[in-house]
């Protein structure tokens, strides 16, 4: 199952981005192939509206079935991700690599609902 991470850089050592909709890119990890890919999201950095929905569509196109972000996933983006059966996880990890490690060990919080830019409900796996 591919996992997308909102990222401030282009390598797994890059900081995890707290923003979902306005992240510059998503790093996508494929555990079966043990490879990383990049999905550019810069078109949404300064979007007047719809950045979250367009970012969610970028994640869907990447083939990811889970997304890890710093915790700010708006309600419209969240709804698009959930409609596509993509689980959303929050993390305060300092890097994408650390967020991946936490994901793989079941230590991330799954977001069950979003309200604005704040997480409404979280469950630890």
PDB file of N, CA, C and O in Angstrom, residues 19-23 26 41-59 74 76-77 80:
ATOM      1  N   UNK A  19       0.955  21.382   6.601  1.00  0.00           N
ATOM      2  CA  UNK A  19      -0.168  21.726   5.715  1.00  0.00           C
ATOM      3  C   UNK A  19      -0.392  20.602   4.719  1.00  0.00           C
ATOM      4  O   UNK A  19       0.547  20.087   4.138  1.00  0.00           O
ATOM      5  N   UNK A  20      -1.640  20.259   4.507  1.00  0.00           N
ATOM      6  CA  UNK A  20      -1.948  19.268   3.483  1.00  0.00           C
ATOM      7  C   UNK A  20      -2.197  19.956   2.144  1.00  0.00           C
ATOM      8  O   UNK A  20      -1.499  19.714   1.167  1.00  0.00           O
ATOM      9  N   UNK A  21      -3.175  20.814   2.096  1.00  0.00           N
ATOM     10  CA  UNK A  21      -3.592  21.421   0.838  1.00  0.00           C
ATOM     11  C   UNK A  21      -2.555  22.313   0.196  1.00  0.00           C
ATOM     12  O   UNK A  21      -2.495  22.425  -1.021  1.00  0.00           O
ATOM     13  N   UNK A  22      -1.739  22.944   0.997  1.00  0.00           N
ATOM     14  CA  UNK A  22      -0.764  23.887   0.455  1.00  0.00           C
ATOM     15  C   UNK A  22       0.682  23.407   0.617  1.00  0.00           C
ATOM     16  O   UNK A  22       1.611  24.197   0.577  1.00  0.00           O
ATOM     17  N   UNK A  23       0.841  22.102   0.757  1.00  0.00           N
ATOM     18  CA  UNK A  23       2.188  21.554   0.765  1.00  0.00           C
ATOM     19  C   UNK A  23       2.788  21.687  -0.637  1.00  0.00           C
ATOM     20  O   UNK A  23       2.057  21.645  -1.636  1.00  0.00           O
ATOM     21  N   UNK A  26       4.193  16.005  -2.362  1.00  0.00           N
ATOM     22  CA  UNK A  26       3.972  14.778  -1.604  1.00  0.00           C
ATOM     23  C   UNK A  26       5.077  13.806  -1.972  1.00  0.00           C
ATOM     24  O   UNK A  26       5.385  13.634  -3.155  1.00  0.00           O
ATOM     25  N   UNK A  41       3.069  19.593  -6.003  1.00  0.00           N
ATOM     26  CA  UNK A  41       1.793  20.184  -5.617  1.00  0.00           C
ATOM     27  C   UNK A  41       1.899  21.714  -5.596  1.00  0.00           C
ATOM     28  O   UNK A  41       1.060  22.386  -5.020  1.00  0.00           O
ATOM     29  N   UNK A  42       2.915  22.247  -6.233  1.00  0.00           N
ATOM     30  CA  UNK A  42       3.181  23.691  -6.159  1.00  0.00           C
ATOM     31  C   UNK A  42       2.066  24.535  -6.744  1.00  0.00           C
ATOM     32  O   UNK A  42       1.917  25.697  -6.363  1.00  0.00           O
ATOM     33  N   UNK A  43       1.257  23.980  -7.639  1.00  0.00           N
ATOM     34  CA  UNK A  43       0.160  24.743  -8.216  1.00  0.00           C
ATOM     35  C   UNK A  43      -0.852  25.147  -7.147  1.00  0.00           C
ATOM     36  O   UNK A  43      -1.635  26.077  -7.356  1.00  0.00           O
ATOM     37  N   UNK A  44      -0.827  24.500  -5.994  1.00  0.00           N
ATOM     38  CA  UNK A  44      -1.793  24.800  -4.935  1.00  0.00           C
ATOM     39  C   UNK A  44      -1.244  25.703  -3.838  1.00  0.00           C
ATOM     40  O   UNK A  44      -1.983  26.090  -2.935  1.00  0.00           O
ATOM     41  N   UNK A  45       0.034  26.065  -3.918  1.00  0.00           N
ATOM     42  CA  UNK A  45       0.626  26.901  -2.868  1.00  0.00           C
ATOM     43  C   UNK A  45      -0.101  28.228  -2.702  1.00  0.00           C
ATOM     44  O   UNK A  45      -0.325  28.684  -1.584  1.00  0.00           O
ATOM     45  N   UNK A  46      -0.448  28.856  -3.789  1.00  0.00           N
ATOM     46  CA  UNK A  46      -1.087  30.169  -3.737  1.00  0.00           C
ATOM     47  C   UNK A  46      -2.484  30.177  -4.333  1.00  0.00           C
ATOM     48  O   UNK A  46      -2.989  31.237  -4.713  1.00  0.00           O
ATOM     49  N   UNK A  47      -3.107  29.017  -4.406  1.00  0.00           N
ATOM     50  CA  UNK A  47      -4.456  28.937  -4.970  1.00  0.00           C
ATOM     51  C   UNK A  47      -5.422  29.752  -4.114  1.00  0.00           C
ATOM     52  O   UNK A  47      -5.379  29.707  -2.888  1.00  0.00           O
ATOM     53  N   UNK A  48      -6.292  30.507  -4.775  1.00  0.00           N
ATOM     54  CA  UNK A  48      -7.272  31.318  -4.053  1.00  0.00           C
ATOM     55  C   UNK A  48      -8.262  30.438  -3.306  1.00  0.00           C
ATOM     56  O   UNK A  48      -8.707  30.784  -2.218  1.00  0.00           O
ATOM     57  N   UNK A  49      -8.613  29.315  -3.896  1.00  0.00           N
ATOM     58  CA  UNK A  49      -9.522  28.370  -3.252  1.00  0.00           C
ATOM     59  C   UNK A  49      -9.336  27.007  -3.869  1.00  0.00           C
ATOM     60  O   UNK A  49      -8.765  26.869  -4.942  1.00  0.00           O
ATOM     61  N   UNK A  50      -9.812  25.986  -3.185  1.00  0.00           N
ATOM     62  CA  UNK A  50      -9.768  24.631  -3.724  1.00  0.00           C
ATOM     63  C   UNK A  50      -8.441  23.913  -3.598  1.00  0.00           C
ATOM     64  O   UNK A  50      -8.280  22.834  -4.150  1.00  0.00           O
ATOM     65  N   UNK A  51      -7.482  24.483  -2.851  1.00  0.00           N
ATOM     66  CA  UNK A  51      -6.165  23.852  -2.740  1.00  0.00           C
ATOM     67  C   UNK A  51      -6.252  22.464  -2.115  1.00  0.00           C
ATOM     68  O   UNK A  51      -5.596  21.527  -2.574  1.00  0.00           O
ATOM     69  N   UNK A  52      -7.073  22.304  -1.094  1.00  0.00           N
ATOM     70  CA  UNK A  52      -7.187  21.008  -0.427  1.00  0.00           C
ATOM     71  C   UNK A  52      -7.776  19.937  -1.329  1.00  0.00           C
ATOM     72  O   UNK A  52      -7.293  18.806  -1.370  1.00  0.00           O
ATOM     73  N   UNK A  53      -8.820  20.289  -2.049  1.00  0.00           N
ATOM     74  CA  UNK A  53      -9.461  19.331  -2.953  1.00  0.00           C
ATOM     75  C   UNK A  53      -8.496  18.925  -4.059  1.00  0.00           C
ATOM     76  O   UNK A  53      -8.351  17.738  -4.381  1.00  0.00           O
ATOM     77  N   UNK A  54      -7.801  19.896  -4.651  1.00  0.00           N
ATOM     78  CA  UNK A  54      -6.853  19.582  -5.721  1.00  0.00           C
ATOM     79  C   UNK A  54      -5.692  18.748  -5.189  1.00  0.00           C
ATOM     80  O   UNK A  54      -5.210  17.839  -5.873  1.00  0.00           O
ATOM     81  N   UNK A  55      -5.248  19.038  -3.975  1.00  0.00           N
ATOM     82  CA  UNK A  55      -4.171  18.246  -3.371  1.00  0.00           C
ATOM     83  C   UNK A  55      -4.641  16.817  -3.129  1.00  0.00           C
ATOM     84  O   UNK A  55      -3.892  15.864  -3.369  1.00  0.00           O
ATOM     85  N   UNK A  56      -5.878  16.656  -2.656  1.00  0.00           N
ATOM     86  CA  UNK A  56      -6.431  15.318  -2.446  1.00  0.00           C
ATOM     87  C   UNK A  56      -6.480  14.553  -3.771  1.00  0.00           C
ATOM     88  O   UNK A  56      -6.160  13.361  -3.821  1.00  0.00           O
ATOM     89  N   UNK A  57      -6.847  15.235  -4.842  1.00  0.00           N
ATOM     90  CA  UNK A  57      -6.877  14.589  -6.154  1.00  0.00           C
ATOM     91  C   UNK A  57      -5.474  14.178  -6.595  1.00  0.00           C
ATOM     92  O   UNK A  57      -5.301  13.120  -7.222  1.00  0.00           O
ATOM     93  N   UNK A  58      -4.464  14.977  -6.267  1.00  0.00           N
ATOM     94  CA  UNK A  58      -3.082  14.592  -6.569  1.00  0.00           C
ATOM     95  C   UNK A  58      -2.700  13.319  -5.827  1.00  0.00           C
ATOM     96  O   UNK A  58      -2.035  12.443  -6.381  1.00  0.00           O
ATOM     97  N   UNK A  59      -3.112  13.215  -4.570  1.00  0.00           N
ATOM     98  CA  UNK A  59      -2.817  12.011  -3.784  1.00  0.00           C
ATOM     99  C   UNK A  59      -3.525  10.812  -4.396  1.00  0.00           C
ATOM    100  O   UNK A  59      -2.937   9.739  -4.549  1.00  0.00           O
ATOM    101  N   UNK A  74      -8.134  20.036   5.807  1.00  0.00           N
ATOM    102  CA  UNK A  74      -9.448  20.654   5.845  1.00  0.00           C
ATOM    103  C   UNK A  74     -10.571  19.685   5.520  1.00  0.00           C
ATOM    104  O   UNK A  74     -10.344  18.602   4.988  1.00  0.00           O
ATOM    105  N   UNK A  76     -13.055  19.638   3.268  1.00  0.00           N
ATOM    106  CA  UNK A  76     -13.324  19.268   1.870  1.00  0.00           C
ATOM    107  C   UNK A  76     -12.279  18.280   1.368  1.00  0.00           C
ATOM    108  O   UNK A  76     -12.611  17.286   0.717  1.00  0.00           O
ATOM    109  N   UNK A  77     -11.016  18.541   1.668  1.00  0.00           N
ATOM    110  CA  UNK A  77      -9.951  17.615   1.274  1.00  0.00           C
ATOM    111  C   UNK A  77     -10.143  16.272   1.963  1.00  0.00           C
ATOM    112  O   UNK A  77     -10.013  15.216   1.331  1.00  0.00           O
ATOM    113  N   UNK A  80     -12.841  14.255   0.272  1.00  0.00           N
ATOM    114  CA  UNK A  80     -12.393  13.695  -1.008  1.00  0.00           C
ATOM    115  C   UNK A  80     -11.509  12.466  -0.759  1.00  0.00           C
ATOM    116  O   UNK A  80     -11.670  11.431  -1.415  1.00  0.00           O
TER     117      UNK A  80
END
